[in-house]
């Protein structure tokens, strides 16, 4: 399928999803709802933000574009995106509230967090809308999700390594994110099996994106486990409890 062929995008668009596909889609939605709620809890617990700032803005912009600005007329996903974006508003609020705690070493960033969020969100909205104009809303939704996830995985791994602690994260946050995105693979395989022609993962770039996700998020889980073990050993030896900012 030519990804720039707008006419090919609407094939099966009005078709009701088979039950296995719908079940996996529900699993994806529930895992990410749990992740957002978990991020809110962890942010208040550790007085910091859980998701890296740029991926957070990109993700929120994607949800706004495909949930409110260019939603599909059929299926469950527009409603899911609206639900996610509502939770993301709260996540962004906590990020703006606690981000200054993480940027004491960079006063310019610390004093302008709100402007950074505003400019980043507007910029990412324009990027997602440009993708919609280029390949149509249906394919832009899928490819935009790939970009969001890879940015989130890479940004999360970098944030974990830079902080050097489990502050702002947890195994629950990682596993809900990992499972929620991993379910996309069998979801898309089943869609391909049922004859859908808009499966973006069935392409070299889609295969690369899938592999990159598992490498990045798998590495995140390994690093998180090692940091958690180190913190526990240090704490048990009478050292300071892992810093909570």
Coordinates of C-alpha atoms in Angstrom, one line a residue:
X1 CA 0.0 0.0 0.0
X2 CA 1.3 3.4 -0.9
X3 CA 1.2 5.4 2.4
X4 CA 0.5 8.6 0.5
X5 CA -2.5 7.2 -1.3
X6 CA -5.4 8.9 0.5
X7 CA -8.0 6.6 -1.1
X8 CA -6.4 3.5 0.4
X9 CA -6.8 4.9 3.9
X10 CA -10.5 4.6 4.1
X11 CA -10.6 0.9 3.2
X12 CA -12.3 -0.9 6.1
X13 CA -12.7 2.4 8.0
X14 CA -16.4 1.8 8.4
X15 CA -16.0 -1.8 9.3
X16 CA -16.8 -3.0 12.8
X17 CA -13.6 -4.3 14.5
X18 CA -13.6 -8.1 15.1
X19 CA -13.9 -9.1 18.8
X20 CA -10.2 -10.1 19.3
X21 CA -9.1 -6.7 17.9
X22 CA -11.6 -4.8 20.1
X23 CA -10.4 -6.7 23.2
X24 CA -6.8 -5.8 22.5
X25 CA -7.8 -2.2 21.8
X26 CA -9.6 -2.1 25.1
X27 CA -6.5 -3.5 26.8
X28 CA -4.3 -0.8 25.3
X29 CA -6.7 1.9 26.4
X30 CA -7.0 0.6 30.0
X31 CA -3.2 0.2 30.4
X32 CA -2.6 3.8 29.4
X33 CA -5.4 5.1 31.6
X34 CA -3.7 3.2 34.5
X35 CA -0.4 4.7 33.5
X36 CA -1.7 8.3 33.5
X37 CA -3.4 7.8 36.9
X38 CA -0.1 6.3 38.2
X39 CA 1.9 9.2 36.9
X40 CA -0.4 11.6 38.8
X41 CA 0.1 9.7 42.0
X42 CA 3.8 9.4 41.6
X43 CA 4.2 13.0 40.8
X44 CA 2.6 14.1 44.1
X45 CA 4.4 11.4 46.0
X46 CA 7.9 12.4 44.7
X47 CA 7.2 16.1 44.1
X48 CA 8.4 15.8 40.5
X49 CA 7.2 14.9 37.0
X50 CA 7.0 11.4 35.7
X51 CA 7.1 11.8 31.9
X52 CA 9.9 13.7 30.2
X53 CA 8.6 17.2 29.1
X54 CA 9.0 17.1 25.3
X55 CA 7.4 13.6 24.9
X56 CA 4.6 14.8 27.2
X57 CA 3.9 17.7 25.0
X58 CA 4.1 15.6 21.8
X59 CA 1.7 13.0 23.3
X60 CA -0.8 15.5 24.5
X61 CA -0.8 17.3 21.1
X62 CA -1.4 14.0 19.3
X63 CA -4.4 13.2 21.5
X64 CA -5.9 16.6 20.9
X65 CA -5.4 16.4 17.1
X66 CA -6.9 12.9 16.7
X67 CA -9.4 13.2 19.6
X68 CA -10.8 16.6 19.0
X69 CA -9.5 18.3 15.8
X70 CA -9.5 15.5 13.2
X71 CA -11.3 12.6 14.9
X72 CA -12.5 9.6 12.9
X73 CA -16.2 9.2 12.7
X74 CA -16.2 5.5 13.7
X75 CA -14.7 3.3 16.3
X76 CA -13.7 3.7 19.9
X77 CA -10.5 5.5 19.5
X78 CA -11.7 9.2 19.3
X79 CA -13.4 8.7 22.7
X80 CA -10.3 7.0 24.1
X81 CA -8.1 9.9 22.9
X82 CA -10.4 12.5 24.6
X83 CA -10.2 10.5 27.8
X84 CA -6.5 10.3 27.6
X85 CA -6.1 14.0 26.9
X86 CA -8.3 14.8 29.9
X87 CA -6.0 12.8 32.1
X88 CA -3.0 14.4 30.4
X89 CA -4.2 17.8 31.4
X90 CA -3.8 16.8 35.0
X91 CA -0.4 15.2 34.2
X92 CA 0.8 18.5 32.6
X93 CA -0.5 20.5 35.6
X94 CA 1.6 18.4 38.0
X95 CA 4.6 18.6 35.6
X96 CA 4.3 22.4 35.6
X97 CA 3.9 22.4 39.4
X98 CA 6.9 20.3 40.2
X99 CA 9.2 20.8 37.2
X100 CA 11.0 23.7 38.9
X101 CA 12.3 21.3 41.5
X102 CA 14.2 19.5 38.8
X103 CA 15.6 22.6 37.1
X104 CA 17.3 24.5 39.9
X105 CA 20.6 24.1 38.0
X106 CA 19.1 25.9 35.0
X107 CA 17.2 29.1 36.2
X108 CA 16.2 30.1 32.6
X109 CA 14.3 26.8 32.2
X110 CA 13.0 26.9 35.8
X111 CA 11.5 30.3 35.4
X112 CA 9.9 29.7 32.0
X113 CA 8.4 26.2 32.4
X114 CA 4.9 27.4 31.5
X115 CA 6.1 29.1 28.3
X116 CA 8.1 26.0 27.4
X117 CA 5.0 23.9 27.7
X118 CA 2.9 26.3 25.7
X119 CA 5.3 26.7 22.8
X120 CA 6.0 22.9 22.7
X121 CA 2.4 21.9 22.7
X122 CA 1.5 24.4 19.9
X123 CA 4.6 23.3 17.9
X124 CA 3.6 19.6 18.2
X125 CA 0.0 20.3 17.3
X126 CA 1.2 22.0 14.1
X127 CA 3.5 19.0 13.4
X128 CA 0.7 16.5 13.8
X129 CA -1.7 18.6 11.7
X130 CA 1.0 18.8 9.0
X131 CA 1.2 15.0 9.0
X132 CA -2.6 14.8 8.7
X133 CA -2.4 17.2 5.7
X134 CA 0.3 15.1 4.1
X135 CA -1.0 11.5 4.5
X136 CA -4.5 11.9 5.8
X137 CA -5.9 11.6 9.4
X138 CA -6.1 7.8 9.5
X139 CA -2.5 7.1 8.7
X140 CA -1.3 10.2 10.5
X141 CA -2.9 8.9 13.6
X142 CA -0.9 5.6 13.4
X143 CA 2.5 7.2 12.3
X144 CA 2.0 10.0 14.9
X145 CA 1.6 7.3 17.6
X146 CA 4.9 5.7 16.5
X147 CA 6.7 9.0 16.8
X148 CA 5.1 9.7 20.2
X149 CA 6.0 6.3 21.6
X150 CA 9.6 6.4 20.4
X151 CA 10.1 9.9 21.8
X152 CA 8.5 8.8 25.1
X153 CA 10.7 5.7 25.3
X154 CA 13.9 7.5 24.4
X155 CA 13.1 10.6 26.6
X156 CA 12.1 8.4 29.5
X157 CA 15.3 6.4 29.4
X158 CA 17.4 9.6 29.2
X159 CA 15.5 11.1 32.1
X160 CA 16.1 8.0 34.2
X161 CA 19.8 8.0 33.5
X162 CA 20.2 11.7 34.1
X163 CA 18.4 11.7 37.4
X164 CA 20.3 8.6 38.5
X165 CA 17.5 7.4 40.7
X166 CA 14.0 6.0 40.6
X167 CA 12.5 9.4 41.6
X168 CA 9.4 10.0 39.5
X169 CA 9.1 6.5 38.2
X170 CA 8.1 3.0 39.3
X171 CA 7.8 -0.5 38.0
X172 CA 4.0 0.0 37.8
X173 CA 4.5 3.0 35.5
X174 CA 7.0 1.1 33.3
X175 CA 4.9 -2.1 33.1
X176 CA 1.6 -0.4 32.2
X177 CA 3.4 1.6 29.5
X178 CA 5.3 -1.4 28.2
X179 CA 2.3 -3.7 28.1
X180 CA 0.0 -1.0 26.8
X181 CA 2.2 -0.3 23.8
X182 CA 3.3 -4.0 23.4
X183 CA -0.4 -4.9 22.9
X184 CA -0.3 -2.8 19.7
X185 CA 1.8 -5.5 18.0
X186 CA -0.8 -8.4 18.3
X187 CA -3.5 -5.8 17.7
X188 CA -2.0 -4.8 14.4
X189 CA -1.1 -8.4 13.5
X190 CA -4.8 -9.4 14.0
X191 CA -5.9 -6.4 11.9
X192 CA -3.7 -7.5 9.1
X193 CA -5.0 -11.1 9.5
X194 CA -8.6 -9.8 9.2
X195 CA -7.8 -8.0 6.0
X196 CA -7.2 -4.4 7.0
X197 CA -5.0 -2.6 4.5
X198 CA -3.9 0.2 6.7
X199 CA -1.5 -1.6 9.1
X200 CA 1.5 0.7 9.2
X201 CA 3.6 -1.8 11.1
X202 CA 3.6 -4.0 8.0
X203 CA 6.4 -1.9 6.5
X204 CA 10.2 -1.5 6.9
X205 CA 9.7 1.7 8.9
X206 CA 7.0 0.1 11.0
X207 CA 9.3 -2.9 11.7
X208 CA 12.1 -0.6 12.7
X209 CA 9.9 1.5 15.0
X210 CA 8.6 -1.7 16.7
X211 CA 12.2 -3.0 17.2
X212 CA 13.3 0.4 18.5
X213 CA 10.5 0.5 21.0
X214 CA 11.4 -2.9 22.5
X215 CA 15.1 -2.0 22.7
X216 CA 14.4 1.4 24.3
X217 CA 11.7 0.3 26.7
X218 CA 13.4 -3.0 27.5
X219 CA 16.6 -1.1 28.4
X220 CA 14.5 1.2 30.5
X221 CA 13.1 -1.7 32.5
X222 CA 16.7 -3.1 33.0
X223 CA 18.1 0.2 34.1
X224 CA 15.1 0.8 36.4
X225 CA 15.6 -2.6 38.1
X226 CA 19.4 -1.9 38.6
X227 CA 18.7 1.5 40.1
X228 CA 16.0 0.1 42.4
X229 CA 18.4 -2.6 43.6
X230 CA 21.2 -0.1 44.2
X231 CA 18.9 2.2 46.2
X232 CA 17.6 -0.6 48.3
X233 CA 21.2 -1.8 49.1
X234 CA 22.3 1.7 50.0
X235 CA 19.2 2.3 52.1
X236 CA 19.7 -1.1 54.0
X237 CA 23.3 -0.2 54.7
X238 CA 22.1 2.9 56.6
X239 CA 22.6 5.4 53.8
X240 CA 20.2 8.2 53.0
X241 CA 16.8 7.2 51.6
X242 CA 16.5 7.9 47.9
X243 CA 16.0 11.6 47.4
X244 CA 12.4 12.7 47.1
X245 CA 12.0 16.1 45.5

